[in-house]
Amino acid sequence: MSAKNTLETLAKALLSGDVKVVDLTAPLGPDTPLIKLPPEIGKNTPKIEVHTISNYDKDGPFWAWNWFKLGEHSGTHFDAPVHWITGKDHPNNTTDTIPVSNFVAPVCVIDCSAEVAKNPDFLLTADGVKAWEKNHGAIPKGAWVLMRSGWSKRNGSEAEFLNADNTGPHSPGPTVDCINYIIERGAIGWGVETVGTDAGQAGGMDPPFPAHNLMHKANRYGLASLVNLDQLPATGAVLIAAPLKFVRGTGSPLRVLALVPNS
Ligand code: MN
């Protein structure tokens, strides 16, 4: 099929509903849960603030508009390679310079929700990815790999979402060998339902925070705080994840969409 025919077929399928658009984005506002780093590690991103400029009133009689205060790494957001020290020297490693062709890609979804329901500290390993590949085929080069954990069901409550106690946050994520394996496969990015791309306890891994350290070292991307991953097939969907074109941005809140066959 020619590229033109492919697009015509896709346009028809979108109109008919044979291909549906699924929103993988959590609501973004003052109640959005944000990561809380212990003070000895570093500063935190500020709470999101929304301020009215006018609301059809004396400050603007016919229009409403707002301005907001918003950290780059807030809510459903994209991590650019420059976010981590290991990725700081790559070319095209910021939100304004990443090639746009990388913002539309096939997506593999690895369902770990049963394991995470039993153990919030569940870690997906390279062997876990290989077991998934036995059932669904090899992760194609250039694909996003998403860890479906069910964690987004906690997104309405910051305490439940962060799930921290006196030993730190307890939330699922990848092992070092998992990230090394998907990089070897040629994955373009790693996405999760949790507040960040790494597990709550990933500060104790070697290297610490492997989804950040290793993915960004490989000039690849991250997506955090995704929702609705239970509406995606294991393979066969297309992910659209385009961060705002912040100049030299290390990340960006974004609307993440998936094109999914309506089965
Ligand atoms: Mn981030």
PDB file of C-alpha atoms and ligand atoms in Angstrom:
ATOM      1  CA  MET A   1       0.000   0.000   0.000  1.00  0.00           C
ATOM      2  CA  SER A   2       1.321   3.460  -0.853  1.00  0.00           C
ATOM      3  CA  ALA A   3       1.906   5.946   1.958  1.00  0.00           C
ATOM      4  CA  LYS A   4      -0.946   8.048   0.585  1.00  0.00           C
ATOM      5  CA  ASN A   5      -3.334   5.074   0.692  1.00  0.00           C
ATOM      6  CA  THR A   6      -2.175   4.203   4.191  1.00  0.00           C
ATOM      7  CA  LEU A   7      -3.084   7.683   5.402  1.00  0.00           C
ATOM      8  CA  GLU A   8      -6.417   7.653   3.576  1.00  0.00           C
ATOM      9  CA  THR A   9      -7.225   4.309   5.191  1.00  0.00           C
ATOM     10  CA  LEU A  10      -6.218   5.647   8.599  1.00  0.00           C
ATOM     11  CA  ALA A  11      -8.328   8.797   8.166  1.00  0.00           C
ATOM     12  CA  LYS A  12     -11.373   6.661   7.256  1.00  0.00           C
ATOM     13  CA  ALA A  13     -10.752   4.326  10.188  1.00  0.00           C
ATOM     14  CA  LEU A  14     -10.533   7.292  12.584  1.00  0.00           C
ATOM     15  CA  LEU A  15     -13.844   8.665  11.259  1.00  0.00           C
ATOM     16  CA  SER A  16     -15.605   5.295  11.411  1.00  0.00           C
ATOM     17  CA  GLY A  17     -14.231   4.471  14.854  1.00  0.00           C
ATOM     18  CA  ASP A  18     -12.368   1.379  13.657  1.00  0.00           C
ATOM     19  CA  VAL A  19      -9.305   3.140  15.048  1.00  0.00           C
ATOM     20  CA  LYS A  20     -10.002   4.954  18.302  1.00  0.00           C
ATOM     21  CA  VAL A  21      -8.012   7.638  20.070  1.00  0.00           C
ATOM     22  CA  VAL A  22      -7.250   6.815  23.710  1.00  0.00           C
ATOM     23  CA  ASP A  23      -6.157   9.547  26.129  1.00  0.00           C
ATOM     24  CA  LEU A  24      -3.208   8.432  28.282  1.00  0.00           C
ATOM     25  CA  THR A  25      -3.051  11.765  30.137  1.00  0.00           C
ATOM     26  CA  ALA A  26      -3.955  12.560  33.761  1.00  0.00           C
ATOM     27  CA  PRO A  27      -5.722  15.854  34.635  1.00  0.00           C
ATOM     28  CA  LEU A  28      -3.203  18.710  35.098  1.00  0.00           C
ATOM     29  CA  GLY A  29      -3.908  21.286  37.797  1.00  0.00           C
ATOM     30  CA  PRO A  30      -3.211  22.355  41.388  1.00  0.00           C
ATOM     31  CA  ASP A  31      -4.230  18.880  42.661  1.00  0.00           C
ATOM     32  CA  THR A  32      -1.859  16.960  40.366  1.00  0.00           C
ATOM     33  CA  PRO A  33       0.441  14.739  42.490  1.00  0.00           C
ATOM     34  CA  LEU A  34       4.106  15.783  42.238  1.00  0.00           C
ATOM     35  CA  ILE A  35       7.284  13.925  43.144  1.00  0.00           C
ATOM     36  CA  LYS A  36       8.662  14.731  46.623  1.00  0.00           C
ATOM     37  CA  LEU A  37      12.414  14.405  46.888  1.00  0.00           C
ATOM     38  CA  PRO A  38      13.870  14.142  50.394  1.00  0.00           C
ATOM     39  CA  PRO A  39      15.511  17.525  51.207  1.00  0.00           C
ATOM     40  CA  GLU A  40      18.951  15.918  51.505  1.00  0.00           C
ATOM     41  CA  ILE A  41      18.742  14.860  47.832  1.00  0.00           C
ATOM     42  CA  GLY A  42      17.615  18.162  46.334  1.00  0.00           C
ATOM     43  CA  LYS A  43      14.974  20.793  45.741  1.00  0.00           C
ATOM     44  CA  ASN A  44      11.430  19.976  44.648  1.00  0.00           C
ATOM     45  CA  THR A  45       9.257  21.139  41.784  1.00  0.00           C
ATOM     46  CA  PRO A  46       6.685  23.719  43.009  1.00  0.00           C
ATOM     47  CA  LYS A  47       2.967  23.098  43.361  1.00  0.00           C
ATOM     48  CA  ILE A  48       1.074  23.969  40.187  1.00  0.00           C
ATOM     49  CA  GLU A  49      -0.646  27.357  40.389  1.00  0.00           C
ATOM     50  CA  VAL A  50      -3.308  28.726  38.044  1.00  0.00           C
ATOM     51  CA  HIS A  51      -3.931  32.498  38.109  1.00  0.00           C
ATOM     52  CA  THR A  52      -6.773  34.322  36.397  1.00  0.00           C
ATOM     53  CA  ILE A  53      -5.830  37.233  34.111  1.00  0.00           C
ATOM     54  CA  SER A  54      -9.453  37.995  33.286  1.00  0.00           C
ATOM     55  CA  ASN A  55     -12.774  36.202  33.462  1.00  0.00           C
ATOM     56  CA  TYR A  56     -15.160  38.300  31.289  1.00  0.00           C
ATOM     57  CA  ASP A  57     -14.763  41.122  33.802  1.00  0.00           C
ATOM     58  CA  LYS A  58     -13.094  44.541  34.197  1.00  0.00           C
ATOM     59  CA  ASP A  59      -9.694  42.938  33.477  1.00  0.00           C
ATOM     60  CA  GLY A  60     -10.947  41.691  30.108  1.00  0.00           C
ATOM     61  CA  PRO A  61     -14.645  42.162  29.477  1.00  0.00           C
ATOM     62  CA  PHE A  62     -15.149  39.737  26.601  1.00  0.00           C
ATOM     63  CA  TRP A  63     -12.539  37.082  27.337  1.00  0.00           C
ATOM     64  CA  ALA A  64     -11.201  34.652  29.913  1.00  0.00           C
ATOM     65  CA  TRP A  65      -7.558  33.631  30.223  1.00  0.00           C
ATOM     66  CA  ASN A  66      -5.147  32.371  32.841  1.00  0.00           C
ATOM     67  CA  TRP A  67      -1.466  32.049  33.456  1.00  0.00           C
ATOM     68  CA  PHE A  68       0.118  29.248  35.376  1.00  0.00           C
ATOM     69  CA  LYS A  69       3.164  28.233  37.326  1.00  0.00           C
ATOM     70  CA  LEU A  70       4.203  24.770  36.262  1.00  0.00           C
ATOM     71  CA  GLY A  71       7.347  22.672  36.616  1.00  0.00           C
ATOM     72  CA  GLU A  72       8.580  20.873  33.501  1.00  0.00           C
ATOM     73  CA  HIS A  73       8.243  17.520  35.293  1.00  0.00           C
ATOM     74  CA  SER A  74       4.622  17.829  36.461  1.00  0.00           C
ATOM     75  CA  GLY A  75       1.785  15.359  35.936  1.00  0.00           C
ATOM     76  CA  THR A  76       1.790  13.320  32.746  1.00  0.00           C
ATOM     77  CA  HIS A  77       5.128  14.442  31.337  1.00  0.00           C
ATOM     78  CA  PHE A  78       8.006  13.713  28.986  1.00  0.00           C
ATOM     79  CA  ASP A  79      11.637  13.327  30.126  1.00  0.00           C
ATOM     80  CA  ALA A  80      14.209  14.556  27.596  1.00  0.00           C
ATOM     81  CA  PRO A  81      17.766  13.138  27.611  1.00  0.00           C
ATOM     82  CA  VAL A  82      19.192  16.425  28.972  1.00  0.00           C
ATOM     83  CA  HIS A  83      17.156  15.815  32.167  1.00  0.00           C
ATOM     84  CA  TRP A  84      19.928  13.516  33.433  1.00  0.00           C
ATOM     85  CA  ILE A  85      23.649  14.242  33.719  1.00  0.00           C
ATOM     86  CA  THR A  86      24.365  11.106  31.657  1.00  0.00           C
ATOM     87  CA  GLY A  87      22.415  12.573  28.707  1.00  0.00           C
ATOM     88  CA  LYS A  88      23.494  16.199  28.926  1.00  0.00           C
ATOM     89  CA  ASP A  89      25.990  16.185  26.049  1.00  0.00           C
ATOM     90  CA  HIS A  90      23.899  14.462  23.363  1.00  0.00           C
ATOM     91  CA  PRO A  91      22.870  16.409  20.256  1.00  0.00           C
ATOM     92  CA  ASN A  92      19.143  17.175  19.990  1.00  0.00           C
ATOM     93  CA  ASN A  93      18.543  16.226  23.631  1.00  0.00           C
ATOM     94  CA  THR A  94      16.125  19.017  24.644  1.00  0.00           C
ATOM     95  CA  THR A  95      12.367  19.394  24.140  1.00  0.00           C
ATOM     96  CA  ASP A  96      12.870  21.954  21.338  1.00  0.00           C
ATOM     97  CA  THR A  97      15.485  19.980  19.394  1.00  0.00           C
ATOM     98  CA  ILE A  98      14.374  16.325  19.538  1.00  0.00           C
ATOM     99  CA  PRO A  99      13.432  15.263  15.984  1.00  0.00           C
ATOM    100  CA  VAL A 100       9.623  15.337  15.723  1.00  0.00           C
ATOM    101  CA  SER A 101       9.599  11.941  13.997  1.00  0.00           C
ATOM    102  CA  ASN A 102      10.422  10.511  17.441  1.00  0.00           C
ATOM    103  CA  PHE A 103       7.112  11.774  18.838  1.00  0.00           C
ATOM    104  CA  VAL A 104       5.001   9.228  16.922  1.00  0.00           C
ATOM    105  CA  ALA A 105       5.955   5.582  17.419  1.00  0.00           C
ATOM    106  CA  PRO A 106       4.666   2.037  17.905  1.00  0.00           C
ATOM    107  CA  VAL A 107       4.067   1.002  21.492  1.00  0.00           C
ATOM    108  CA  CYS A 108       4.528  -2.203  23.474  1.00  0.00           C
ATOM    109  CA  VAL A 109       2.598  -2.542  26.748  1.00  0.00           C
ATOM    110  CA  ILE A 110       3.850  -4.945  29.404  1.00  0.00           C
ATOM    111  CA  ASP A 111       1.111  -5.762  31.898  1.00  0.00           C
ATOM    112  CA  CYS A 112       2.497  -6.020  35.428  1.00  0.00           C
ATOM    113  CA  SER A 113      -0.729  -5.018  37.183  1.00  0.00           C
ATOM    114  CA  ALA A 114      -1.299  -8.402  38.873  1.00  0.00           C
ATOM    115  CA  GLU A 115       2.236  -8.428  40.312  1.00  0.00           C
ATOM    116  CA  VAL A 116       2.012  -4.794  41.447  1.00  0.00           C
ATOM    117  CA  ALA A 117      -1.343  -5.417  43.158  1.00  0.00           C
ATOM    118  CA  LYS A 118       0.500  -7.924  45.369  1.00  0.00           C
ATOM    119  CA  ASN A 119       3.722  -5.922  45.747  1.00  0.00           C
ATOM    120  CA  PRO A 120       3.954  -2.136  45.303  1.00  0.00           C
ATOM    121  CA  ASP A 121       7.760  -2.441  45.036  1.00  0.00           C
ATOM    122  CA  PHE A 122       7.483  -4.879  42.115  1.00  0.00           C
ATOM    123  CA  LEU A 123      10.364  -4.575  39.630  1.00  0.00           C
ATOM    124  CA  LEU A 124      10.158  -5.597  35.980  1.00  0.00           C
ATOM    125  CA  THR A 125      13.323  -7.462  34.965  1.00  0.00           C
ATOM    126  CA  ALA A 126      14.921  -8.283  31.602  1.00  0.00           C
ATOM    127  CA  ASP A 127      13.586 -11.831  32.037  1.00  0.00           C
ATOM    128  CA  GLY A 128      10.108 -10.372  32.506  1.00  0.00           C
ATOM    129  CA  VAL A 129      10.467  -8.472  29.221  1.00  0.00           C
ATOM    130  CA  LYS A 130      11.747 -11.630  27.480  1.00  0.00           C
ATOM    131  CA  ALA A 131       8.747 -13.611  28.789  1.00  0.00           C
ATOM    132  CA  TRP A 132       6.462 -10.907  27.343  1.00  0.00           C
ATOM    133  CA  GLU A 133       8.334 -11.158  24.003  1.00  0.00           C
ATOM    134  CA  LYS A 134       7.680 -14.931  23.908  1.00  0.00           C
ATOM    135  CA  ASN A 135       3.939 -14.151  23.833  1.00  0.00           C
ATOM    136  CA  HIS A 136       3.878 -10.937  21.813  1.00  0.00           C
ATOM    137  CA  GLY A 137       6.997 -10.928  19.634  1.00  0.00           C
ATOM    138  CA  ALA A 138      10.234  -8.969  19.873  1.00  0.00           C
ATOM    139  CA  ILE A 139      10.079  -5.302  20.876  1.00  0.00           C
ATOM    140  CA  PRO A 140      10.519  -3.514  17.545  1.00  0.00           C
ATOM    141  CA  LYS A 141      13.305  -0.973  17.123  1.00  0.00           C
ATOM    142  CA  GLY A 142      11.939   2.530  17.711  1.00  0.00           C
ATOM    143  CA  ALA A 143       9.015   1.438  19.916  1.00  0.00           C
ATOM    144  CA  TRP A 144       7.948   2.857  23.249  1.00  0.00           C
ATOM    145  CA  VAL A 145       7.875   0.276  26.050  1.00  0.00           C
ATOM    146  CA  LEU A 146       5.220   1.016  28.669  1.00  0.00           C
ATOM    147  CA  MET A 147       4.950  -0.689  32.049  1.00  0.00           C
ATOM    148  CA  ARG A 148       1.269  -1.152  32.858  1.00  0.00           C
ATOM    149  CA  SER A 149       1.008  -1.364  36.641  1.00  0.00           C
ATOM    150  CA  GLY A 150      -2.510  -0.186  37.532  1.00  0.00           C
ATOM    151  CA  TRP A 151      -0.807   2.535  39.620  1.00  0.00           C
ATOM    152  CA  SER A 152      -2.756   5.333  37.914  1.00  0.00           C
ATOM    153  CA  LYS A 153      -5.848   4.253  39.883  1.00  0.00           C
ATOM    154  CA  ARG A 154      -4.113   5.981  42.819  1.00  0.00           C
ATOM    155  CA  ASN A 155      -3.661   9.250  40.885  1.00  0.00           C
ATOM    156  CA  GLY A 156      -6.552  11.009  42.689  1.00  0.00           C
ATOM    157  CA  SER A 157      -4.712  10.929  46.034  1.00  0.00           C
ATOM    158  CA  GLU A 158      -1.158  12.252  46.333  1.00  0.00           C
ATOM    159  CA  ALA A 159      -0.486  10.142  49.450  1.00  0.00           C
ATOM    160  CA  GLU A 160      -1.585   6.920  47.739  1.00  0.00           C
ATOM    161  CA  PHE A 161       0.163   7.859  44.499  1.00  0.00           C
ATOM    162  CA  LEU A 162       3.530   8.574  46.157  1.00  0.00           C
ATOM    163  CA  ASN A 163       3.041   5.740  48.721  1.00  0.00           C
ATOM    164  CA  ALA A 164       5.918   6.874  50.930  1.00  0.00           C
ATOM    165  CA  ASP A 165       6.750   5.791  54.462  1.00  0.00           C
ATOM    166  CA  ASN A 166       9.809   6.284  56.674  1.00  0.00           C
ATOM    167  CA  THR A 167      11.791   4.066  54.263  1.00  0.00           C
ATOM    168  CA  GLY A 168      10.913   6.259  51.280  1.00  0.00           C
ATOM    169  CA  PRO A 169       8.494   5.854  48.379  1.00  0.00           C
ATOM    170  CA  HIS A 170       7.224   2.398  47.433  1.00  0.00           C
ATOM    171  CA  SER A 171       6.161   2.152  43.796  1.00  0.00           C
ATOM    172  CA  PRO A 172       6.988  -0.193  40.905  1.00  0.00           C
ATOM    173  CA  GLY A 173       9.537   0.275  38.146  1.00  0.00           C
ATOM    174  CA  PRO A 174      12.295  -1.365  36.121  1.00  0.00           C
ATOM    175  CA  THR A 175      15.520  -3.077  37.142  1.00  0.00           C
ATOM    176  CA  VAL A 176      18.891  -2.074  35.682  1.00  0.00           C
ATOM    177  CA  ASP A 177      18.927  -5.170  33.464  1.00  0.00           C
ATOM    178  CA  CYS A 178      15.396  -4.420  32.211  1.00  0.00           C
ATOM    179  CA  ILE A 179      16.440  -0.981  30.990  1.00  0.00           C
ATOM    180  CA  ASN A 180      19.690  -2.304  29.496  1.00  0.00           C
ATOM    181  CA  TYR A 181      17.677  -4.946  27.631  1.00  0.00           C
ATOM    182  CA  ILE A 182      15.125  -2.575  26.106  1.00  0.00           C
ATOM    183  CA  ILE A 183      17.937  -0.221  25.029  1.00  0.00           C
ATOM    184  CA  GLU A 184      19.626  -3.197  23.355  1.00  0.00           C
ATOM    185  CA  ARG A 185      16.298  -3.855  21.580  1.00  0.00           C
ATOM    186  CA  GLY A 186      16.292  -0.276  20.298  1.00  0.00           C
ATOM    187  CA  ALA A 187      13.350   1.057  22.331  1.00  0.00           C
ATOM    188  CA  ILE A 188      12.870   4.797  21.876  1.00  0.00           C
ATOM    189  CA  GLY A 189      11.488   5.317  25.367  1.00  0.00           C
ATOM    190  CA  TRP A 190      10.226   3.889  28.646  1.00  0.00           C
ATOM    191  CA  GLY A 191       6.869   4.953  30.073  1.00  0.00           C
ATOM    192  CA  VAL A 192       5.108   4.305  33.372  1.00  0.00           C
ATOM    193  CA  GLU A 193       1.981   5.098  35.397  1.00  0.00           C
ATOM    194  CA  THR A 194       3.967   6.231  38.459  1.00  0.00           C
ATOM    195  CA  VAL A 195       5.183   9.754  39.325  1.00  0.00           C
ATOM    196  CA  GLY A 196       8.606   9.133  37.741  1.00  0.00           C
ATOM    197  CA  THR A 197      10.079   6.592  35.345  1.00  0.00           C
ATOM    198  CA  ASP A 198      12.011   4.804  38.101  1.00  0.00           C
ATOM    199  CA  ALA A 199      10.788   2.648  40.982  1.00  0.00           C
ATOM    200  CA  GLY A 200      10.264   4.301  44.372  1.00  0.00           C
ATOM    201  CA  GLN A 201      13.332   2.536  45.769  1.00  0.00           C
ATOM    202  CA  ALA A 202      15.515   3.023  42.661  1.00  0.00           C
ATOM    203  CA  GLY A 203      17.911   5.393  44.457  1.00  0.00           C
ATOM    204  CA  GLY A 204      19.543   2.277  45.927  1.00  0.00           C
ATOM    205  CA  MET A 205      20.184   0.572  42.567  1.00  0.00           C
ATOM    206  CA  ASP A 206      23.497   0.508  40.704  1.00  0.00           C
ATOM    207  CA  PRO A 207      23.429   2.845  38.888  1.00  0.00           C
ATOM    208  CA  PRO A 208      20.826   4.765  40.886  1.00  0.00           C
ATOM    209  CA  PHE A 209      17.624   5.570  38.955  1.00  0.00           C
ATOM    210  CA  PRO A 210      18.417   3.336  35.939  1.00  0.00           C
ATOM    211  CA  ALA A 211      15.422   4.454  33.822  1.00  0.00           C
ATOM    212  CA  HIS A 212      16.840   7.975  34.003  1.00  0.00           C
ATOM    213  CA  ASN A 213      20.550   7.174  34.068  1.00  0.00           C
ATOM    214  CA  LEU A 214      20.610   4.595  31.268  1.00  0.00           C
ATOM    215  CA  MET A 215      17.768   5.707  28.968  1.00  0.00           C
ATOM    216  CA  HIS A 216      19.021   9.297  28.849  1.00  0.00           C
ATOM    217  CA  LYS A 217      22.628   8.127  28.506  1.00  0.00           C
ATOM    218  CA  ALA A 218      21.371   6.355  25.357  1.00  0.00           C
ATOM    219  CA  ASN A 219      19.667   9.624  24.175  1.00  0.00           C
ATOM    220  CA  ARG A 220      16.235   8.082  24.744  1.00  0.00           C
ATOM    221  CA  TYR A 221      13.090   9.313  26.425  1.00  0.00           C
ATOM    222  CA  GLY A 222      10.763   8.812  29.363  1.00  0.00           C
ATOM    223  CA  LEU A 223       7.043   9.238  30.063  1.00  0.00           C
ATOM    224  CA  ALA A 224       5.631   9.398  33.599  1.00  0.00           C
ATOM    225  CA  SER A 225       2.155   9.475  35.194  1.00  0.00           C
ATOM    226  CA  LEU A 226       0.418   7.815  32.249  1.00  0.00           C
ATOM    227  CA  VAL A 227      -3.195   6.647  32.638  1.00  0.00           C
ATOM    228  CA  ASN A 228      -5.547   4.265  30.797  1.00  0.00           C
ATOM    229  CA  LEU A 229      -2.816   1.786  29.873  1.00  0.00           C
ATOM    230  CA  ASP A 230      -5.452  -0.926  30.463  1.00  0.00           C
ATOM    231  CA  GLN A 231      -7.134   0.340  27.273  1.00  0.00           C
ATOM    232  CA  LEU A 232      -4.116  -0.507  25.116  1.00  0.00           C
ATOM    233  CA  PRO A 233      -3.342  -3.811  23.413  1.00  0.00           C
ATOM    234  CA  ALA A 234       0.037  -5.406  24.181  1.00  0.00           C
ATOM    235  CA  THR A 235       1.139  -4.488  20.648  1.00  0.00           C
ATOM    236  CA  GLY A 236      -0.368  -2.808  17.613  1.00  0.00           C
ATOM    237  CA  ALA A 237      -1.127   0.694  18.921  1.00  0.00           C
ATOM    238  CA  VAL A 238       0.649   3.909  17.916  1.00  0.00           C
ATOM    239  CA  LEU A 239       1.714   6.443  20.558  1.00  0.00           C
ATOM    240  CA  ILE A 240       1.682  10.199  19.988  1.00  0.00           C
ATOM    241  CA  ALA A 241       3.724  11.989  22.653  1.00  0.00           C
ATOM    242  CA  ALA A 242       4.969  15.449  21.677  1.00  0.00           C
ATOM    243  CA  PRO A 243       6.362  17.662  24.464  1.00  0.00           C
ATOM    244  CA  LEU A 244       5.923  21.433  24.328  1.00  0.00           C
ATOM    245  CA  LYS A 245       8.743  23.141  22.444  1.00  0.00           C
ATOM    246  CA  PHE A 246      10.280  24.676  25.568  1.00  0.00           C
ATOM    247  CA  VAL A 247      13.633  26.206  24.650  1.00  0.00           C
ATOM    248  CA  ARG A 248      16.332  23.963  26.177  1.00  0.00           C
ATOM    249  CA  GLY A 249      13.547  22.159  28.079  1.00  0.00           C
ATOM    250  CA  THR A 250      14.495  19.108  30.159  1.00  0.00           C
ATOM    251  CA  GLY A 251      10.943  17.819  30.000  1.00  0.00           C
ATOM    252  CA  SER A 252       7.364  18.919  29.524  1.00  0.00           C
ATOM    253  CA  PRO A 253       3.816  18.149  30.520  1.00  0.00           C
ATOM    254  CA  LEU A 254       2.038  16.886  27.412  1.00  0.00           C
ATOM    255  CA  ARG A 255      -1.097  15.242  26.086  1.00  0.00           C
ATOM    256  CA  VAL A 256      -0.284  11.614  25.330  1.00  0.00           C
ATOM    257  CA  LEU A 257      -2.586   9.889  22.864  1.00  0.00           C
ATOM    258  CA  ALA A 258      -2.686   6.357  21.493  1.00  0.00           C
ATOM    259  CA  LEU A 259      -4.253   5.185  18.227  1.00  0.00           C
ATOM    260  CA  VAL A 260      -5.796   1.818  19.028  1.00  0.00           C
ATOM    261  CA  PRO A 261      -7.597  -0.708  16.812  1.00  0.00           C
ATOM    262  CA  ASN A 262     -11.207  -1.020  17.962  1.00  0.00           C
ATOM    263  CA  SER A 263     -11.545  -4.759  18.420  1.00  0.00           C
TER     264      SER A 263
HETATM  265 MN    MN B   1      10.509  13.677  34.824  1.00  0.00          MN
END
